[in-house]
mmCIF file of C-alpha atoms in Angstrom:
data_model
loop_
_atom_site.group_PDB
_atom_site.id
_atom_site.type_symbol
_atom_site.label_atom_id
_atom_site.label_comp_id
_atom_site.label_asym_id
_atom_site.label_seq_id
_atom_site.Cartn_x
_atom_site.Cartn_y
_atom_site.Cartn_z
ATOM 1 C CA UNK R 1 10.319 72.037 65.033
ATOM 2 C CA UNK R 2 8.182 68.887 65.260
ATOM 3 C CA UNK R 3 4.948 68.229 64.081
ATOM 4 C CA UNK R 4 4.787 71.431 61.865
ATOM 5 C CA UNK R 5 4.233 73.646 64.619
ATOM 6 C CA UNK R 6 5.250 77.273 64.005
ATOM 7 C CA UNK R 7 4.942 80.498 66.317
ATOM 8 C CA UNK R 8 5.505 83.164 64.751
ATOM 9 C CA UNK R 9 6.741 86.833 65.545
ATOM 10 C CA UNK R 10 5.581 89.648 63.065
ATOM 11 C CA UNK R 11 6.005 93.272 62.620
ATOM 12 C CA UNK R 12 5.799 95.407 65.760
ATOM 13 C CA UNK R 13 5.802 92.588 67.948
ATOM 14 C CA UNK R 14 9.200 91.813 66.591
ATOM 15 C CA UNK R 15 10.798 94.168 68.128
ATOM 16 C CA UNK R 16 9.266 93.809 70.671
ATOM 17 C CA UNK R 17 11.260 90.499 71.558
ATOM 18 C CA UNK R 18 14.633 92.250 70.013
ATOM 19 C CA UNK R 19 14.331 94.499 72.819
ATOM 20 C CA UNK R 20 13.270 91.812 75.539
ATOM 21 C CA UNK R 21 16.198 90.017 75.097
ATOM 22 C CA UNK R 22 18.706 92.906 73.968
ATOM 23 C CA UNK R 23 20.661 92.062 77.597
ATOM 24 C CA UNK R 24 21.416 88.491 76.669
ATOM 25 C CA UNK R 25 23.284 86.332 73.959
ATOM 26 C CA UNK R 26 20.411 85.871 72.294
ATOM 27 C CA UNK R 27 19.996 89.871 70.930
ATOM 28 C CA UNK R 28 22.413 88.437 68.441
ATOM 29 C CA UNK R 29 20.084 86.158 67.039
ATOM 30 C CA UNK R 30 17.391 86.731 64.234
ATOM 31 C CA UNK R 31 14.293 87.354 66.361
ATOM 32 C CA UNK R 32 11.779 88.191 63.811
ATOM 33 C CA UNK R 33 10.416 84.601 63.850
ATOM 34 C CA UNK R 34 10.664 82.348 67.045
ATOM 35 C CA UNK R 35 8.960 78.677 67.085
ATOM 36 C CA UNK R 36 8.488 76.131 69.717
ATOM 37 C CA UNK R 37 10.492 73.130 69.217
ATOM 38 C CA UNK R 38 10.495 69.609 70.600
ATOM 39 C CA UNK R 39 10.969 65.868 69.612
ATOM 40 C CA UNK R 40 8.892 62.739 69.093
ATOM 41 C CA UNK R 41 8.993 59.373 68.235
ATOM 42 C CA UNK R 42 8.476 60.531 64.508
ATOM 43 C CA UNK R 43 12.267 61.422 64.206
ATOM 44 C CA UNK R 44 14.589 59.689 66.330
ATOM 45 C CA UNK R 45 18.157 59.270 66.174
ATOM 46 C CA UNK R 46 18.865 58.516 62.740
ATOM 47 C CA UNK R 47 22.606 57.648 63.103
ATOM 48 C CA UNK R 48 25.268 55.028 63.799
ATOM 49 C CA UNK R 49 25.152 55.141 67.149
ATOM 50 C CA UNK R 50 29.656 55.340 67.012
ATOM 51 C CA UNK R 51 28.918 58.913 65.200
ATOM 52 C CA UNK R 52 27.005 60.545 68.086
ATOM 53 C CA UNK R 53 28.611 63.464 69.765
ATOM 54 C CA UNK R 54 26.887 66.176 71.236
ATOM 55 C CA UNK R 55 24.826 66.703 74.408
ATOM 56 C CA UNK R 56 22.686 69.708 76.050
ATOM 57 C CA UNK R 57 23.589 72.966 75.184
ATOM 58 C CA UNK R 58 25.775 74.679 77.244
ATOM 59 C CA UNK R 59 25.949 71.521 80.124
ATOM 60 C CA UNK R 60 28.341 68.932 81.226
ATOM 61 C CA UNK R 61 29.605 65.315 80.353
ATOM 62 C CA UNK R 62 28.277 63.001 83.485
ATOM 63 C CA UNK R 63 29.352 59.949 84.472
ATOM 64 C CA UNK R 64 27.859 57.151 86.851
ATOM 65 C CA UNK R 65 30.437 58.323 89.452
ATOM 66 C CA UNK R 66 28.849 62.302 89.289
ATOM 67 C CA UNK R 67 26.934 62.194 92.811
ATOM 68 C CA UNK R 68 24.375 64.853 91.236
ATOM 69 C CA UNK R 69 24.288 62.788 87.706
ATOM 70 C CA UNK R 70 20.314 61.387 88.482
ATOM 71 C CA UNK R 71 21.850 58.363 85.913
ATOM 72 C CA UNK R 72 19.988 56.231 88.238
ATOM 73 C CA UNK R 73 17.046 57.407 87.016
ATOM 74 C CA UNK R 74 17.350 58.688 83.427
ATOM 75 C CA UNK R 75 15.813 56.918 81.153
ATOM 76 C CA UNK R 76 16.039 56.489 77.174
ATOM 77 C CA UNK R 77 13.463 56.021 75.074
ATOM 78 C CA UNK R 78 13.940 53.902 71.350
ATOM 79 C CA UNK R 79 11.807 52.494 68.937
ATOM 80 C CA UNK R 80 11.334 48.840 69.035
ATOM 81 C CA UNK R 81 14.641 47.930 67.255
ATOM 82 C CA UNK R 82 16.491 49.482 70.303
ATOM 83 C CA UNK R 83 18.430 51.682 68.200
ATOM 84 C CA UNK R 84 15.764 54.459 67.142
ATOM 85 C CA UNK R 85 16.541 56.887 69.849
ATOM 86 C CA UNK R 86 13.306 59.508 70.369
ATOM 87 C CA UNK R 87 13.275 61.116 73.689
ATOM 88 C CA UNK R 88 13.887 61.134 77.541
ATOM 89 C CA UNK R 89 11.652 60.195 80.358
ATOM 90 C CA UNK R 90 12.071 59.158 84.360
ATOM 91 C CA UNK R 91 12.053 56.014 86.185
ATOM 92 C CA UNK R 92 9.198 57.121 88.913
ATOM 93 C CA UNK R 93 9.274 53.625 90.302
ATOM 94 C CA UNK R 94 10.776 50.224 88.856
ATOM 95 C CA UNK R 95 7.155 49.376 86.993
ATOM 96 C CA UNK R 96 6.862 53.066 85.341
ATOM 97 C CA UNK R 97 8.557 55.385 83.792
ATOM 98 C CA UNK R 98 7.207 59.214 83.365
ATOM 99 C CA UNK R 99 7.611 61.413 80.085
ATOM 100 C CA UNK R 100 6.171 63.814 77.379
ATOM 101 C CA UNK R 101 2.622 62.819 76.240
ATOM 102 C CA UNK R 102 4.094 64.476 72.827
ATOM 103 C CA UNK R 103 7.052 62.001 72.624
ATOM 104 C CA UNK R 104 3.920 59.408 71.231
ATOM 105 C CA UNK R 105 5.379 56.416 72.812
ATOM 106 C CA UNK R 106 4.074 53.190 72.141
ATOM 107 C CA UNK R 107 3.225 49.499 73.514
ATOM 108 C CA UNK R 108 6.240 47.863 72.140
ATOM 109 C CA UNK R 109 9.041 50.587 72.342
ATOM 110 C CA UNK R 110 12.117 49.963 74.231
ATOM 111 C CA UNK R 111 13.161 51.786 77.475
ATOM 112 C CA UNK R 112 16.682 51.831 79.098
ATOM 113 C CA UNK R 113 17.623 53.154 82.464
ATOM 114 C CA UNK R 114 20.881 53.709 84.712
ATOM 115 C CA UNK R 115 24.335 54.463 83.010
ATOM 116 C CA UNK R 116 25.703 57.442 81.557
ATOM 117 C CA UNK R 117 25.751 56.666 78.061
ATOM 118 C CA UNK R 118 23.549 55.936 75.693
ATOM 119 C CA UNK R 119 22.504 52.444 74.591
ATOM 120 C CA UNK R 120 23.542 51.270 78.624
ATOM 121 C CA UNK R 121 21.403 50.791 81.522
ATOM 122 C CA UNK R 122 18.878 48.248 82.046
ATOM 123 C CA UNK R 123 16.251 46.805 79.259
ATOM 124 C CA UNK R 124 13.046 47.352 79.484
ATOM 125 C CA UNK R 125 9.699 46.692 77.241
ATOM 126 C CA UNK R 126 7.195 49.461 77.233
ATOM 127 C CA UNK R 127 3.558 47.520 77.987
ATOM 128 C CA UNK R 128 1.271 50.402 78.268
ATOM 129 C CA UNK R 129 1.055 54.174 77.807
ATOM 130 C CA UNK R 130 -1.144 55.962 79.499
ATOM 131 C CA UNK R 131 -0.979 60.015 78.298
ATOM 132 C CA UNK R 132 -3.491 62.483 80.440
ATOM 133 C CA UNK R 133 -7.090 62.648 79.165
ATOM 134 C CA UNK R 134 -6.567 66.318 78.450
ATOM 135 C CA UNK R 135 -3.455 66.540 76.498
ATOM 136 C CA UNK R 136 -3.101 69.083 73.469
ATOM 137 C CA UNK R 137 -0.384 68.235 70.884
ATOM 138 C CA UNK R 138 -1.278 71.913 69.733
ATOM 139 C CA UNK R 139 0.271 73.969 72.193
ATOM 140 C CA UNK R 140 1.398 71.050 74.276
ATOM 141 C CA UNK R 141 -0.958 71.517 77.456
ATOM 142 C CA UNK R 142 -1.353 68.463 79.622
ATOM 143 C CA UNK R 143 2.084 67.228 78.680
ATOM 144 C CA UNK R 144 2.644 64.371 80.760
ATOM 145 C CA UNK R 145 2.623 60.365 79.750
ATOM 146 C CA UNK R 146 2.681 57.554 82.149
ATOM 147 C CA UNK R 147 4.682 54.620 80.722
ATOM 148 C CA UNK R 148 3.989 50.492 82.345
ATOM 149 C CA UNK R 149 7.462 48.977 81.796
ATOM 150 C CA UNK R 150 8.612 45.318 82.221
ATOM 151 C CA UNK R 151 11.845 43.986 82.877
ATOM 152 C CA UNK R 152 14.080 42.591 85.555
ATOM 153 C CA UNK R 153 13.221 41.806 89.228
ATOM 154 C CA UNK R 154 13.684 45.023 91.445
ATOM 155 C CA UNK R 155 16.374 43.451 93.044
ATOM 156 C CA UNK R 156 18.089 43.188 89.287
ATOM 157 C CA UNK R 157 17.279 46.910 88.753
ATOM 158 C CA UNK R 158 19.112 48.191 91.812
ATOM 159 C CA UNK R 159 21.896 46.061 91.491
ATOM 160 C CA UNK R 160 22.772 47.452 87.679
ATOM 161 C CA UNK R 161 22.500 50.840 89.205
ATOM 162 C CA UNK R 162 18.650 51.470 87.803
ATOM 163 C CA UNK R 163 16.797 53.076 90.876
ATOM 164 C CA UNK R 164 13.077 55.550 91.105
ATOM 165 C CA UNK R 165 13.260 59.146 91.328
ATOM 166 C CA UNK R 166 11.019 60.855 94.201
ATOM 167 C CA UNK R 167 8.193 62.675 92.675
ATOM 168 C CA UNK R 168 7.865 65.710 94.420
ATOM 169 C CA UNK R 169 4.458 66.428 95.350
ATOM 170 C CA UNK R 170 4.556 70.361 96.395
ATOM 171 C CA UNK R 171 6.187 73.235 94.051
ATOM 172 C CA UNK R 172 7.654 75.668 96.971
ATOM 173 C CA UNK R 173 10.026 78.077 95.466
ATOM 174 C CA UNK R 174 13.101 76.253 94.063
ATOM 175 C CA UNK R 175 15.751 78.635 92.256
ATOM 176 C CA UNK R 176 16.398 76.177 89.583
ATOM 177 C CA UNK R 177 16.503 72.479 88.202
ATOM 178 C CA UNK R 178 19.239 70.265 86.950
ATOM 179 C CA UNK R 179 18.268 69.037 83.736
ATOM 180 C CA UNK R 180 19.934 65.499 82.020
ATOM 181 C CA UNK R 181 19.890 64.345 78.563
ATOM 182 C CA UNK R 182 21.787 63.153 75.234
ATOM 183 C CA UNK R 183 20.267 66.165 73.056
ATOM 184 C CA UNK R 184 22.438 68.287 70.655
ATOM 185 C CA UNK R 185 25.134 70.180 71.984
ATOM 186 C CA UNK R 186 25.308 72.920 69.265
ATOM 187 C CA UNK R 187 22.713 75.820 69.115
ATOM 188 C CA UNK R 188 21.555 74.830 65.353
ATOM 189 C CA UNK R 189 21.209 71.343 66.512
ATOM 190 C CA UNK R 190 23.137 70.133 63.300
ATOM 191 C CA UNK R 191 24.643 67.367 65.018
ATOM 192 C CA UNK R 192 22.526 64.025 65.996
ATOM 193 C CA UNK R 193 22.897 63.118 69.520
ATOM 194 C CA UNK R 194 25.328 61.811 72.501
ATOM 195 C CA UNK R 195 27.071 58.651 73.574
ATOM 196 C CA UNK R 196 27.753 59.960 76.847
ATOM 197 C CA UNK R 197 25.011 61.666 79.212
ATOM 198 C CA UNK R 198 25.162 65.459 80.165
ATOM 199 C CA UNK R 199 23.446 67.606 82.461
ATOM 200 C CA UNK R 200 22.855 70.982 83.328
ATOM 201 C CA UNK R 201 20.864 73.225 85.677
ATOM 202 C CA UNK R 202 18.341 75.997 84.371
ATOM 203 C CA UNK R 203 17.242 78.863 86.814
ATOM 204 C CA UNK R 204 13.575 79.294 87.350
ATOM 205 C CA UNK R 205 11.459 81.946 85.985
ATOM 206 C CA UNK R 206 8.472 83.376 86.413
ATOM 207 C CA UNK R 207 5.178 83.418 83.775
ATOM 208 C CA UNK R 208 5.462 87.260 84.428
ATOM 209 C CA UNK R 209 9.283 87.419 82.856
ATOM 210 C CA UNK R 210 8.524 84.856 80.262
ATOM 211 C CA UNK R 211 5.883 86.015 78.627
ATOM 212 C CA UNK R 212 7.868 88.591 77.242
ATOM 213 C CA UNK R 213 8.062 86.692 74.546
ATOM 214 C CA UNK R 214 5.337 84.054 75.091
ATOM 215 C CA UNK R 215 2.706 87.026 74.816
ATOM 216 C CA UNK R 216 4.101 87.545 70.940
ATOM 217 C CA UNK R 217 3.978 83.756 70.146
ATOM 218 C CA UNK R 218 0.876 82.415 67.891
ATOM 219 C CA UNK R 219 -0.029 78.959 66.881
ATOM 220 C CA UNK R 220 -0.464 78.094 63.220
ATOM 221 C CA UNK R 221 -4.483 79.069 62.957
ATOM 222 C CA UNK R 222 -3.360 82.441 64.712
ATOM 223 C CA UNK R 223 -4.439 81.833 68.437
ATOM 224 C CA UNK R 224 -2.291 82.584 71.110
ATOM 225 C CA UNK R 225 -0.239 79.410 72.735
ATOM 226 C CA UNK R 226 -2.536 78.270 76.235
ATOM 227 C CA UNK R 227 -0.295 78.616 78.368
ATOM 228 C CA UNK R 228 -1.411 76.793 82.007
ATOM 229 C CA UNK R 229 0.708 78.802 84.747
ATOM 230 C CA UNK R 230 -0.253 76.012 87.325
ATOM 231 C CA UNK R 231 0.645 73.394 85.085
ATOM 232 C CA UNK R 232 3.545 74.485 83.644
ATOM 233 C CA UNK R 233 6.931 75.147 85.044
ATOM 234 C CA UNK R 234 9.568 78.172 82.918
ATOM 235 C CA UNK R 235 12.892 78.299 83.104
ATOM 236 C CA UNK R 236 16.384 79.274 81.483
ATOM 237 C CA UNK R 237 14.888 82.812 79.884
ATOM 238 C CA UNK R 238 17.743 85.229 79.935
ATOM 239 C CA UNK R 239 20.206 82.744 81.153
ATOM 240 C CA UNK R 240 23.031 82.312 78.634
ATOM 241 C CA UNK R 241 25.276 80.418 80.646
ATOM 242 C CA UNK R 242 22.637 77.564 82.034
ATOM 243 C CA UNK R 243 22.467 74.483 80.051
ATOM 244 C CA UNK R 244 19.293 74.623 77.248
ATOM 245 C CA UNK R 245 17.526 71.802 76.040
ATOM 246 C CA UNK R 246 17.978 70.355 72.427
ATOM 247 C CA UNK R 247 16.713 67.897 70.147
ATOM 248 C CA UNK R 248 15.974 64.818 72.220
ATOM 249 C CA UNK R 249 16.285 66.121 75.591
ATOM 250 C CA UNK R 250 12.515 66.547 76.506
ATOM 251 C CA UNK R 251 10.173 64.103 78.390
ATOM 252 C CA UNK R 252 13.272 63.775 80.529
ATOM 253 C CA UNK R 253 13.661 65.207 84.419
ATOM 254 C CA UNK R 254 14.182 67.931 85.585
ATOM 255 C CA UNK R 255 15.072 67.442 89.465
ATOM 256 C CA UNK R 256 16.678 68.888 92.150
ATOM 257 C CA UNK R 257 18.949 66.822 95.270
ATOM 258 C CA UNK R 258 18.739 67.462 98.832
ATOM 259 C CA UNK R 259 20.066 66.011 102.264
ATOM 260 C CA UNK R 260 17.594 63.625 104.592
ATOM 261 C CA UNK R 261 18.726 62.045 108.004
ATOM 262 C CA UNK R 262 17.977 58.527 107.604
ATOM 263 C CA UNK R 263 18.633 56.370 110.846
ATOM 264 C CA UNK R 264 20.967 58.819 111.873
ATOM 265 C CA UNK R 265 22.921 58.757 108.841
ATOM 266 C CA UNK R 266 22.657 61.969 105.896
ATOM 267 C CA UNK R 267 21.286 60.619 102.642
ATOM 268 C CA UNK R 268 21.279 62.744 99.596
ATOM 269 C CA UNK R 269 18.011 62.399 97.638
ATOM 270 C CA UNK R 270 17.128 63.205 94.336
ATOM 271 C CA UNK R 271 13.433 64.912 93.670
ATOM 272 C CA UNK R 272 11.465 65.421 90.518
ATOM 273 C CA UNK R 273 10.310 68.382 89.860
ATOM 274 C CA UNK R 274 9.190 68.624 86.024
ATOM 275 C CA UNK R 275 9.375 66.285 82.980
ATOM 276 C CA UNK R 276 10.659 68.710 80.284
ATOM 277 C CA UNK R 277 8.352 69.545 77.247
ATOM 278 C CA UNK R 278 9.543 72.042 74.594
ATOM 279 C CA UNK R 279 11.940 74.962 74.235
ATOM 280 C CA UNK R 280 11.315 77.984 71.918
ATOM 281 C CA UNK R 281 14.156 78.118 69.370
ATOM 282 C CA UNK R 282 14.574 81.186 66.597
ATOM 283 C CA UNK R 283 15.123 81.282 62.901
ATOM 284 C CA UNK R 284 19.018 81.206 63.291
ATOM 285 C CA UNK R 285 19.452 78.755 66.214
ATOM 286 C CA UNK R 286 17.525 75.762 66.963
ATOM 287 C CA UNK R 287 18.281 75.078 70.561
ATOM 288 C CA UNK R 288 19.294 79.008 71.405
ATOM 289 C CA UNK R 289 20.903 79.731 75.064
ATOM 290 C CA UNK R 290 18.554 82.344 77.196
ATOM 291 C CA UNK R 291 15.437 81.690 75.601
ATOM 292 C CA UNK R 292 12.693 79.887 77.428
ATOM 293 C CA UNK R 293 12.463 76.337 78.018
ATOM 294 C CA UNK R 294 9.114 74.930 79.559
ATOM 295 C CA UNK R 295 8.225 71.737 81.241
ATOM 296 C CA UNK R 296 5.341 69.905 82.995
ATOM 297 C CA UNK R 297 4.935 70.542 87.094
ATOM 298 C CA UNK R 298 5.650 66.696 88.734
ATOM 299 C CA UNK R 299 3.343 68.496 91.784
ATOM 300 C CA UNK R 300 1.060 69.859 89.712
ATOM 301 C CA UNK R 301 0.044 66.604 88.302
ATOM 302 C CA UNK R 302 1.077 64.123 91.277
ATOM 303 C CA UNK R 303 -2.218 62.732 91.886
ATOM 304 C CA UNK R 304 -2.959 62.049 88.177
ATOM 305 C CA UNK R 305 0.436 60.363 87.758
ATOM 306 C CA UNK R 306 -0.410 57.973 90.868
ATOM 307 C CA UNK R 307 -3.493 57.340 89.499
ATOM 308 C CA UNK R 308 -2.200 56.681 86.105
ATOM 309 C CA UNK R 309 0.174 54.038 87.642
ATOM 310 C CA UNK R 310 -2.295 52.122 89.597
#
């Protein structure tokens, strides 16, 4: 749980959640204290990077040649050495890359993007950060960081396989998201990270479903967590068999692909939806299966993040 930031789950309200999620894998777990959980640039990988080995809970290994990988795109976040891995983000077009205002990311840090494994894709130098003027690290509202990258010509980019993600700019009622990352694969997180990218997709739910447990959840001084139904986008509640972020898979994409006609010819294209921004874990498991996962709306902020990149 990063930053110190506990929500807990006491007495009556408890059980409360124990019954909530009694139909899923999670009823299994110890309920009686849930926290929100996410990564920053405070703890990043700390490990060799031979020893990593785990990915997304519950996904699948990608490579470059997976058609719905979004490789192109993915980008990696590291401390200046190039070696302290922190966090995800999105190549939004070949001068900026979008992620987590709560990853902290700084002038200086390295970016990487394209590939499907980790320490791959093309080098970049973070130049500026700008995070939105309203972001909260306590209760992460406003989650959303525009990053000024420099590197190789665009024509360099494309040709190593690094290319922009569409932002999409209205919501309309999607089922679901893939989600990609090199997070823990295991549900206590006990394992450091992965060497080769993974993805899964998370169905969407509604603030009505998941505030069966958000309604229980308090911040540290005892107020409830803002939640910004607008803003904010829920998924993977009651899904056990979807993948679940982990430690180190948020402030990347979550996206969906579709089919254009292009000069006559049928183009898939890939669409971002969210940037992800924290999960809520339990007591028992750290990156828990069927418990919700939240991330900030690409629509709902589109004309910030266009701003923000001017």
């Amino acid at each position: 749980m990063a930053r110190g930031r506990m929500l807990t789950v006491l007495g009556a309200a408890a059980a409360a959640v124990a019954v909530a999620v009694a139909a899923t894998a999670a009823a299994a777990q110890d309920a009686s204290e849930a926290v929100i959980a996410d990564s920053s640039r405070d703890r990043p990988l700390p490990v060799p990077r031979g020893r990593r080995r785990t990915r997304i809970v519950g996904g699948r290994k990608i490579t470059e040649f997976d058609r719905d990988a979004g490789s192109q795109f993915m980008a990696t976040l590291y401390t200046p050495d190039g070696f302290g891995y922190y966090c995800g983000g999105a190549l939004v077009s070949f001068e900026h890359v979008l992620t987590r205002a709560g990853c902290f990311t700084r002038v200086g840090d390295v970016v990487r993007v394209g590939g499907s494994r980790l320490f791959q894709g093309v080098k970049l130098k973070v130049i500026g950060v700008t995070v939105h003027p309203n972001f909260n690290s306590n209760g992460d509202q406003n989650d959303i960081a525009v990053l000024k990258v420099s590197g190789p010509s665009e024509a360099v980019m494309v040709r190593k396989g690094a290319v922009p993600v569409i932002m999409r700019q209205t919501l309309g009622r999607p089922h679901g998201f893939y989600i990609t990352g090199y997070g823990a694969v295991d549900k206590k997180a006990r394992t450091a990270g992965s060497l080769q990218l993974k993805r899964g997709y998370q169905p969407r739910n509604t603030w009505a479903e998941c505030k069966e447990i958000f309604k229980f959840l308090k911040l540290a001084n005892g107020q409830a967590l803002p939640i910004n139904e607008a803003a904010q986008l829920c998924t993977n509640y009651k899904s056990t068999g979807s993948g679940a972020l982990c430690e180190r898979d948020v402030g990347g994409p979550q996206f969906r692909t579709r089919w254009v006609s292009k000069n006559g010819k049928w183009v898939k294209v890939y669409e971002l939806y969210g940037i992800t921004s924290f999960w809520v874990a339990t007591r028992s498991e750290k990156c828990p299966q069927g418990f919700p996962n939240v991330s900030s709306s690409v629509p709902y902020y589109y004309n910030w993040i266009r701003s923000a990149m001017k």
